[in-house]
Amino acid sequence: MSPPIVDVHTHVYPPAYMQMLRARRTVPYVHDPNNEDPRLIILSSDDDSSIPLDQRGRPVDSSYWDITVKLAFMRQHGINCSVISLANPWLDFIEPNEAQMWAERINDDLEATCAEANKAADPENALSLAQKETLFAMGALPLSSPTPNIVVAEIKRLKTLPHLRGVIMGTSGLGKGLDDARLDPIWEALQETDTLMFLHPHYGLPDEAFGGPGVTSRYGHVLPLALGFPLETTIAVTRMLLSGVFDRFPGLKVLLAHSGGTLPFLAGRIESCIHHERKFVSGGGDVPGPQRSIWDVLKTNIYLDAVVYGKPGLEAAIAASGSDRLLFGTDHPFFPPLDTKVSDWPSVTTNYKAINATFETIPDTVADVLGGNATRILNLK
Ligand code: 5CU
């Protein structure tokens, strides 16, 4: 039997969340006055007033919210199991007094979706329509809630939901980034419950980094997605390192989106800058600075998805963290083919090809990256 293929980076906007976005008029929102051509406006650069509303953001279809479409996508691309997560910007923008309600609602919905799909995939189920694809999920956190205790309670509650296998989180944390000491109870709860945190970008870099307002009308999403997202992830996890999060919580497990942004490539430079920093106690200053080496953190705390679309990126990822910590993903439903006559998604086949080319002489490693590592790390049996 061939080993399972597991997609750890695959998103969904559950129908209730879509409905909430449709009712909003500020980012994030869905513009669809006639209920037939929804446009998703989630990135701040999408909301450019020089662009007519019906051309802002991007068109979205049912692949963003209908789980049967995801199951069909999985079958088409040979994916046996998906670990679905709410797409960005998650619950970051929710009013504080509604955050807990939304987290419980989304996470219960994810649990029910997985349970239903897996019932259909169960060979013992007489009603099974021969569906073989199975689902697990990562939960969303009520990070805007009035106190971190509510987030901690949700992390603990997720452990009671049978199909939940981690949490997804953006880089803003409680609003001030991931080196914020107020996050300590949350790191502690993740460590204590052995919950993997999937760290995913959303905010990118300020538009000024890309030439100021109007960047979208010139180059669309290329700069924010190709560069803004990976740099945002790199900065977020480096701030965690610099503030000693991995020293205080050595058991924390963090899966970094897009193969860690640029972290594997820049790790040596980051380490060198730390060693040369006079502010840190090790350089004669008064700021503690990180106690553990970045290389140790990369091999102990960090997991990387394989959503990097090329051999050099995968090679940097395995050199930094090891092939046993690299996990296949698709980023579905983002990056659909622009040519509607194409059926296999190039965004997926490119990643398959890159993994096969990187490990062409070691088929066991291909199988591990495609699914074995995820099955072990996320306990997907
Ligand atoms: O295309 C995009 O904007 C995105 C996004 O927003 N989130 C994601 O996970 N991938 C691509």
CSV table of C-alpha atoms and ligand atoms in Angstrom, one decimal:
chain,number,residue,atom,x,y,z
A,1,MET,CA,0.0,0.0,0.0
A,2,SER,CA,1.4,3.4,-0.9
A,3,PRO,CA,2.0,5.8,2.1
A,4,PRO,CA,-0.7,8.4,2.6
A,5,ILE,CA,-0.3,11.9,1.2
A,6,VAL,CA,-1.1,14.5,3.8
A,7,ASP,CA,-1.7,18.2,3.1
A,8,VAL,CA,-1.0,20.3,6.3
A,9,HIS,CA,-1.4,23.7,4.7
A,10,THR,CA,-5.0,23.9,3.3
A,11,HIS,CA,-7.5,26.5,4.3
A,12,VAL,CA,-11.2,27.0,4.5
A,13,TYR,CA,-13.6,29.9,5.2
A,14,PRO,CA,-16.5,28.1,6.8
A,15,PRO,CA,-19.9,29.4,5.6
A,16,ALA,CA,-20.7,31.3,8.8
A,17,TYR,CA,-17.4,33.1,8.5
A,18,MET,CA,-18.1,34.0,4.9
A,19,GLN,CA,-21.5,35.3,5.9
A,20,MET,CA,-19.8,37.5,8.5
A,21,LEU,CA,-17.3,38.8,5.9
A,22,ARG,CA,-20.2,39.6,3.5
A,23,ALA,CA,-21.8,41.9,6.2
A,24,ARG,CA,-18.6,43.9,6.6
A,25,ARG,CA,-17.5,47.0,4.7
A,26,THR,CA,-13.9,47.3,6.0
A,27,VAL,CA,-11.0,44.9,5.5
A,28,PRO,CA,-11.5,42.0,5.7
A,29,TYR,CA,-14.7,41.8,3.7
A,30,VAL,CA,-16.5,40.2,0.8
A,31,HIS,CA,-18.0,42.4,-1.8
A,32,ASP,CA,-20.9,40.7,-3.6
A,33,PRO,CA,-23.9,43.0,-4.0
A,34,ASN,CA,-25.7,40.6,-6.4
A,35,ASN,CA,-24.8,37.4,-4.7
A,36,GLU,CA,-23.1,36.0,-7.8
A,37,ASP,CA,-19.5,37.3,-8.1
A,38,PRO,CA,-18.0,37.4,-4.6
A,39,ARG,CA,-14.7,39.3,-4.3
A,40,LEU,CA,-12.5,38.7,-1.2
A,41,ILE,CA,-10.8,41.7,0.1
A,42,ILE,CA,-8.5,40.6,2.9
A,43,LEU,CA,-5.1,42.2,2.4
A,44,SER,CA,-4.8,45.9,3.3
A,45,SER,CA,-3.2,46.5,-0.1
A,46,ASP,CA,-6.4,45.0,-1.7
A,47,ASP,CA,-8.5,47.9,-0.4
A,48,ASP,CA,-7.2,50.5,-2.9
A,49,SER,CA,-9.9,53.1,-3.4
A,50,SER,CA,-8.6,53.8,-6.9
A,51,ILE,CA,-9.7,50.3,-7.9
A,52,PRO,CA,-13.5,49.8,-8.4
A,53,LEU,CA,-15.1,47.7,-5.7
A,54,ASP,CA,-16.0,44.9,-8.1
A,55,GLN,CA,-12.3,44.6,-9.2
A,56,ARG,CA,-10.7,44.8,-5.7
A,57,GLY,CA,-9.1,41.8,-4.0
A,58,ARG,CA,-9.7,38.6,-5.9
A,59,PRO,CA,-12.7,36.6,-7.1
A,60,VAL,CA,-13.6,33.6,-4.9
A,61,ASP,CA,-15.7,30.6,-5.6
A,62,SER,CA,-17.1,27.6,-3.6
A,63,SER,CA,-13.6,26.1,-3.2
A,64,TYR,CA,-13.1,28.7,-0.4
A,65,TRP,CA,-16.0,27.5,1.7
A,66,ASP,CA,-17.5,24.2,0.4
A,67,ILE,CA,-15.8,21.2,1.9
A,68,THR,CA,-17.1,18.9,-0.9
A,69,VAL,CA,-15.0,20.9,-3.4
A,70,LYS,CA,-11.9,20.5,-1.2
A,71,LEU,CA,-12.5,16.7,-1.0
A,72,ALA,CA,-12.8,16.6,-4.8
A,73,PHE,CA,-9.6,18.7,-5.1
A,74,MET,CA,-7.9,16.2,-2.8
A,75,ARG,CA,-9.0,13.2,-4.9
A,76,GLN,CA,-7.9,14.9,-8.1
A,77,HIS,CA,-4.4,15.6,-6.7
A,78,GLY,CA,-3.9,12.3,-4.9
A,79,ILE,CA,-4.2,13.7,-1.4
A,80,ASN,CA,-5.5,11.3,1.2
A,81,CYS,CA,-5.7,13.5,4.2
A,82,SER,CA,-6.0,17.2,4.8
A,83,VAL,CA,-5.4,19.1,8.0
A,84,ILE,CA,-7.7,22.1,7.3
A,85,SER,CA,-7.4,25.5,9.0
A,86,LEU,CA,-9.3,28.7,8.9
A,87,ALA,CA,-7.7,31.1,6.4
A,88,ASN,CA,-6.3,34.5,7.2
A,89,PRO,CA,-7.0,36.8,8.9
A,90,TRP,CA,-8.6,34.3,11.2
A,91,LEU,CA,-10.3,35.9,14.2
A,92,ASP,CA,-7.7,38.7,14.6
A,93,PHE,CA,-10.2,41.5,13.8
A,94,ILE,CA,-13.1,40.3,15.8
A,95,GLU,CA,-14.5,42.6,18.5
A,96,PRO,CA,-13.1,41.5,21.9
A,97,ASN,CA,-16.5,40.5,23.4
A,98,GLU,CA,-17.3,38.3,20.4
A,99,ALA,CA,-13.9,36.5,20.0
A,100,GLN,CA,-14.6,33.6,22.3
A,101,MET,CA,-18.0,32.9,20.6
A,102,TRP,CA,-16.4,33.0,17.2
A,103,ALA,CA,-13.5,30.7,18.1
A,104,GLU,CA,-15.9,28.1,19.6
A,105,ARG,CA,-18.2,28.4,16.6
A,106,ILE,CA,-15.4,28.0,14.0
A,107,ASN,CA,-13.7,25.2,15.9
A,108,ASP,CA,-16.9,23.3,16.5
A,109,ASP,CA,-17.7,23.7,12.9
A,110,LEU,CA,-14.2,22.4,11.9
A,111,GLU,CA,-14.7,19.4,14.2
A,112,ALA,CA,-18.1,18.6,12.8
A,113,THR,CA,-16.9,18.9,9.2
A,114,CYS,CA,-14.0,16.5,9.8
A,115,ALA,CA,-16.3,14.0,11.7
A,116,GLU,CA,-18.8,14.1,8.8
A,117,ALA,CA,-16.1,13.6,6.1
A,118,ASN,CA,-14.4,10.8,8.0
A,119,LYS,CA,-17.7,9.0,8.5
A,120,ALA,CA,-18.1,8.9,4.7
A,121,ALA,CA,-14.5,7.7,4.3
A,122,ASP,CA,-15.0,4.9,6.9
A,123,PRO,CA,-15.0,1.6,5.0
A,124,GLU,CA,-17.3,0.2,7.7
A,125,ASN,CA,-20.0,2.8,6.9
A,126,ALA,CA,-22.7,1.2,4.8
A,127,LEU,CA,-23.6,4.6,3.4
A,128,SER,CA,-20.0,5.3,2.4
A,129,LEU,CA,-19.8,6.6,-1.2
A,130,ALA,CA,-16.3,5.1,-1.5
A,131,GLN,CA,-14.9,8.4,-0.4
A,132,LYS,CA,-11.4,7.8,0.9
A,133,GLU,CA,-10.2,11.2,1.8
A,134,THR,CA,-10.1,12.1,5.5
A,135,LEU,CA,-9.9,15.4,7.3
A,136,PHE,CA,-8.3,16.7,10.5
A,137,ALA,CA,-8.2,20.4,11.5
A,138,MET,CA,-6.2,23.1,13.3
A,139,GLY,CA,-8.2,25.4,15.5
A,140,ALA,CA,-8.5,29.2,15.5
A,141,LEU,CA,-7.7,31.2,18.6
A,142,PRO,CA,-9.8,34.1,20.1
A,143,LEU,CA,-6.7,36.3,20.2
A,144,SER,CA,-8.6,39.6,20.4
A,145,SER,CA,-10.5,38.5,23.5
A,146,PRO,CA,-10.2,40.7,26.6
A,147,THR,CA,-7.8,38.3,28.4
A,148,PRO,CA,-5.3,35.7,27.4
A,149,ASN,CA,-7.1,33.3,29.8
A,150,ILE,CA,-9.9,32.9,27.2
A,151,VAL,CA,-7.3,31.9,24.6
A,152,VAL,CA,-5.7,29.4,27.1
A,153,ALA,CA,-9.2,27.9,27.8
A,154,GLU,CA,-9.8,27.5,24.1
A,155,ILE,CA,-6.4,25.8,23.6
A,156,LYS,CA,-7.4,23.3,26.4
A,157,ARG,CA,-10.9,22.8,25.0
A,158,LEU,CA,-9.5,22.0,21.6
A,159,LYS,CA,-7.8,18.9,23.2
A,160,THR,CA,-11.3,17.5,23.8
A,161,LEU,CA,-12.3,17.7,20.1
A,162,PRO,CA,-11.3,14.5,18.4
A,163,HIS,CA,-10.2,15.8,15.0
A,164,LEU,CA,-8.3,18.9,16.2
A,165,ARG,CA,-4.6,18.7,15.8
A,166,GLY,CA,-3.1,22.1,16.5
A,167,VAL,CA,-3.8,25.7,16.2
A,168,ILE,CA,-3.2,28.3,13.4
A,169,MET,CA,-2.0,31.7,14.4
A,170,GLY,CA,-1.0,34.9,12.7
A,171,THR,CA,2.0,37.0,13.5
A,172,SER,CA,0.3,39.8,15.4
A,173,GLY,CA,-0.4,37.7,18.5
A,174,LEU,CA,-2.3,39.8,20.9
A,175,GLY,CA,-1.8,42.8,18.6
A,176,LYS,CA,1.9,43.6,19.3
A,177,GLY,CA,3.8,40.7,17.7
A,178,LEU,CA,5.0,37.4,19.0
A,179,ASP,CA,7.7,38.8,21.3
A,180,ASP,CA,5.0,40.2,23.6
A,181,ALA,CA,5.5,38.9,27.1
A,182,ARG,CA,1.6,38.9,27.5
A,183,LEU,CA,1.7,35.8,25.2
A,184,ASP,CA,3.6,33.7,27.8
A,185,PRO,CA,0.4,32.0,29.3
A,186,ILE,CA,-0.5,31.1,25.7
A,187,TRP,CA,2.9,29.6,24.9
A,188,GLU,CA,2.7,27.8,28.2
A,189,ALA,CA,-0.7,26.3,27.4
A,190,LEU,CA,0.5,25.2,23.9
A,191,GLN,CA,3.6,23.6,25.5
A,192,GLU,CA,1.7,21.9,28.3
A,193,THR,CA,-1.0,20.5,26.0
A,194,ASP,CA,1.6,19.5,23.4
A,195,THR,CA,-0.3,21.5,20.8
A,196,LEU,CA,1.4,22.4,17.5
A,197,MET,CA,1.1,26.0,16.5
A,198,PHE,CA,0.9,26.7,12.7
A,199,LEU,CA,2.4,30.2,12.3
A,200,HIS,CA,1.0,31.8,9.1
A,201,PRO,CA,1.5,35.3,7.6
A,202,HIS,CA,-1.2,37.7,6.7
A,203,TYR,CA,0.0,41.3,7.2
A,204,GLY,CA,3.0,41.3,5.0
A,205,LEU,CA,5.2,44.5,5.0
A,206,PRO,CA,4.0,48.1,4.7
A,207,ASP,CA,3.0,49.1,1.2
A,208,GLU,CA,6.0,51.6,1.3
A,209,ALA,CA,8.4,48.6,1.1
A,210,PHE,CA,7.0,47.9,-2.3
A,211,GLY,CA,6.7,51.5,-3.7
A,212,GLY,CA,3.8,52.9,-1.8
A,213,PRO,CA,0.1,53.1,-2.5
A,214,GLY,CA,-0.8,51.7,-5.9
A,215,VAL,CA,1.4,48.7,-5.7
A,216,THR,CA,-1.6,46.4,-6.3
A,217,SER,CA,-2.7,48.2,-9.5
A,218,ARG,CA,0.9,47.8,-10.8
A,219,TYR,CA,1.8,44.3,-9.8
A,220,GLY,CA,-1.2,42.7,-8.2
A,221,HIS,CA,-0.5,40.4,-5.4
A,222,VAL,CA,3.0,39.4,-6.4
A,223,LEU,CA,5.1,41.5,-4.0
A,224,PRO,CA,2.9,41.1,-0.9
A,225,LEU,CA,2.5,37.3,-1.4
A,226,ALA,CA,5.9,36.4,-2.8
A,227,LEU,CA,8.0,38.6,-0.5
A,228,GLY,CA,5.7,40.3,2.1
A,229,PHE,CA,4.3,37.0,3.5
A,230,PRO,CA,7.7,35.1,3.8
A,231,LEU,CA,9.5,38.1,5.4
A,232,GLU,CA,6.6,38.6,7.8
A,233,THR,CA,7.0,35.0,9.0
A,234,THR,CA,10.7,35.3,9.2
A,235,ILE,CA,10.5,38.5,11.3
A,236,ALA,CA,7.8,37.1,13.6
A,237,VAL,CA,9.7,33.9,14.5
A,238,THR,CA,13.0,35.8,14.8
A,239,ARG,CA,11.3,38.1,17.3
A,240,MET,CA,10.2,35.0,19.3
A,241,LEU,CA,13.8,33.8,19.3
A,242,LEU,CA,15.3,37.2,20.3
A,243,SER,CA,12.8,37.7,23.2
A,244,GLY,CA,13.7,34.2,24.6
A,245,VAL,CA,10.3,32.5,23.9
A,246,PHE,CA,12.2,29.3,23.0
A,247,ASP,CA,14.4,29.6,26.1
A,248,ARG,CA,11.3,29.9,28.4
A,249,PHE,CA,9.2,27.3,26.5
A,250,PRO,CA,11.7,24.8,25.1
A,251,GLY,CA,8.9,22.3,24.3
A,252,LEU,CA,7.0,24.7,22.0
A,253,LYS,CA,6.3,23.2,18.6
A,254,VAL,CA,5.9,25.7,15.7
A,255,LEU,CA,5.1,24.8,12.1
A,256,LEU,CA,6.2,27.7,9.8
A,257,ALA,CA,4.2,28.4,6.7
A,258,HIS,CA,6.0,28.6,3.3
A,259,SER,CA,9.0,26.7,4.5
A,260,GLY,CA,9.8,29.2,7.1
A,261,GLY,CA,9.6,32.3,4.8
A,262,THR,CA,13.3,33.1,4.5
A,263,LEU,CA,14.4,31.7,8.0
A,264,PRO,CA,16.3,28.7,6.8
A,265,PHE,CA,18.3,30.8,4.3
A,266,LEU,CA,18.9,33.6,6.8
A,267,ALA,CA,19.5,31.6,10.0
A,268,GLY,CA,23.3,31.9,9.8
A,269,ARG,CA,23.1,35.6,9.4
A,270,ILE,CA,20.6,36.0,12.2
A,271,GLU,CA,22.9,33.9,14.5
A,272,SER,CA,25.9,36.0,13.5
A,273,CYS,CA,24.1,39.3,14.2
A,274,ILE,CA,23.1,37.9,17.7
A,275,HIS,CA,26.7,37.0,18.4
A,276,HIS,CA,27.8,40.5,17.5
A,277,GLU,CA,25.1,42.4,19.4
A,278,ARG,CA,26.4,44.6,22.1
A,279,LYS,CA,22.9,45.1,23.6
A,280,PHE,CA,22.8,41.5,24.7
A,281,VAL,CA,24.4,40.3,27.9
A,282,SER,CA,26.7,38.1,25.9
A,283,GLY,CA,28.0,41.2,24.2
A,284,GLY,CA,28.4,43.2,27.4
A,285,GLY,CA,24.9,44.8,27.4
A,286,ASP,CA,21.9,44.5,29.7
A,287,VAL,CA,19.3,42.7,27.5
A,288,PRO,CA,19.3,38.9,28.1
A,289,GLY,CA,19.2,38.0,24.4
A,290,PRO,CA,18.4,34.4,23.3
A,291,GLN,CA,20.2,31.7,25.1
A,292,ARG,CA,19.7,28.9,22.6
A,293,SER,CA,21.3,28.7,19.2
A,294,ILE,CA,19.0,29.3,16.2
A,295,TRP,CA,20.2,26.0,14.8
A,296,ASP,CA,19.1,24.2,17.9
A,297,VAL,CA,15.7,25.8,17.8
A,298,LEU,CA,15.3,25.0,14.1
A,299,LYS,CA,16.0,21.3,14.8
A,300,THR,CA,14.0,21.1,18.0
A,301,ASN,CA,11.1,23.5,17.9
A,302,ILE,CA,10.5,24.2,14.3
A,303,TYR,CA,8.7,22.3,11.6
A,304,LEU,CA,8.5,23.6,8.0
A,305,ASP,CA,5.9,23.1,5.4
A,306,ALA,CA,7.1,22.2,1.9
A,307,VAL,CA,5.1,25.0,0.2
A,308,VAL,CA,8.1,26.7,-1.4
A,309,TYR,CA,7.8,25.7,-5.1
A,310,GLY,CA,11.4,24.8,-5.8
A,311,LYS,CA,14.5,22.7,-5.0
A,312,PRO,CA,16.7,25.5,-3.5
A,313,GLY,CA,14.0,26.4,-1.0
A,314,LEU,CA,13.5,22.8,0.0
A,315,GLU,CA,17.2,22.2,0.3
A,316,ALA,CA,17.5,25.2,2.6
A,317,ALA,CA,14.6,23.9,4.7
A,318,ILE,CA,16.1,20.4,5.2
A,319,ALA,CA,19.6,21.8,5.9
A,320,ALA,CA,18.0,24.0,8.6
A,321,SER,CA,15.5,21.7,10.2
A,322,GLY,CA,15.9,18.2,8.7
A,323,SER,CA,13.8,16.2,6.2
A,324,ASP,CA,12.0,14.6,9.1
A,325,ARG,CA,10.5,18.0,10.0
A,326,LEU,CA,9.3,18.9,6.5
A,327,LEU,CA,5.6,18.5,5.6
A,328,PHE,CA,3.8,18.6,2.3
A,329,GLY,CA,1.1,21.3,1.8
A,330,THR,CA,-0.8,23.0,-1.0
A,331,ASP,CA,-2.2,26.3,0.2
A,332,HIS,CA,-5.5,25.4,-1.3
A,333,PRO,CA,-7.8,27.2,-2.2
A,334,PHE,CA,-5.4,30.0,-2.8
A,335,PHE,CA,-3.4,29.9,-6.1
A,336,PRO,CA,-6.0,28.3,-8.3
A,337,PRO,CA,-5.0,28.0,-12.0
A,338,LEU,CA,-5.7,31.2,-13.9
A,339,ASP,CA,-6.4,29.1,-17.0
A,340,THR,CA,-9.8,27.5,-16.3
A,341,LYS,CA,-9.1,24.8,-18.9
A,342,VAL,CA,-6.2,23.4,-16.8
A,343,SER,CA,-7.4,20.8,-14.4
A,344,ASP,CA,-4.4,19.9,-12.2
A,345,TRP,CA,-3.3,22.9,-10.2
A,346,PRO,CA,0.2,24.0,-11.2
A,347,SER,CA,0.6,25.4,-7.6
A,348,VAL,CA,0.3,21.8,-6.4
A,349,THR,CA,2.1,19.9,-9.2
A,350,THR,CA,5.1,22.3,-8.8
A,351,ASN,CA,5.5,21.4,-5.2
A,352,TYR,CA,5.1,17.6,-5.9
A,353,LYS,CA,7.8,17.9,-8.6
A,354,ALA,CA,10.2,19.9,-6.3
A,355,ILE,CA,9.9,17.3,-3.6
A,356,ASN,CA,10.5,14.4,-6.0
A,357,ALA,CA,13.5,16.2,-7.5
A,358,THR,CA,15.0,17.1,-4.2
A,359,PHE,CA,14.8,13.5,-2.8
A,360,GLU,CA,15.0,11.6,-6.1
A,361,THR,CA,17.4,9.0,-4.8
A,362,ILE,CA,15.7,8.5,-1.5
A,363,PRO,CA,12.1,7.4,-2.1
A,364,ASP,CA,11.5,6.8,1.7
A,365,THR,CA,12.2,10.5,2.3
A,366,VAL,CA,9.7,11.5,-0.4
A,367,ALA,CA,7.1,9.4,1.3
A,368,ASP,CA,8.0,10.9,4.7
A,369,VAL,CA,7.7,14.5,3.4
A,370,LEU,CA,4.5,13.8,1.5
A,371,GLY,CA,2.7,12.2,4.5
A,372,GLY,CA,4.8,10.1,6.9
A,373,ASN,CA,6.1,13.0,8.8
A,374,ALA,CA,2.7,14.7,9.2
A,375,THR,CA,1.1,11.4,10.2
A,376,ARG,CA,3.7,10.9,13.0
A,377,ILE,CA,4.0,14.5,14.1
A,378,LEU,CA,0.2,15.3,14.2
A,379,ASN,CA,-0.8,11.8,15.3
A,380,LEU,CA,-3.2,11.3,12.3
A,381,LYS,CA,-3.7,7.6,12.6
B,1,5CU,O1,-3.3,34.6,-2.0
B,1,5CU,C1,-3.3,35.0,-0.9
B,1,5CU,O2,-3.6,36.1,-0.5
B,1,5CU,C2,-3.1,34.0,0.2
B,1,5CU,C3,-3.6,34.3,1.5
B,1,5CU,O3,-4.2,35.3,1.7
B,1,5CU,N1,-3.4,33.3,2.4
B,1,5CU,C4,-2.8,32.2,2.1
B,1,5CU,O4,-2.7,31.3,2.9
B,1,5CU,N2,-2.2,32.0,0.9
B,1,5CU,C5,-2.4,32.9,-0.1
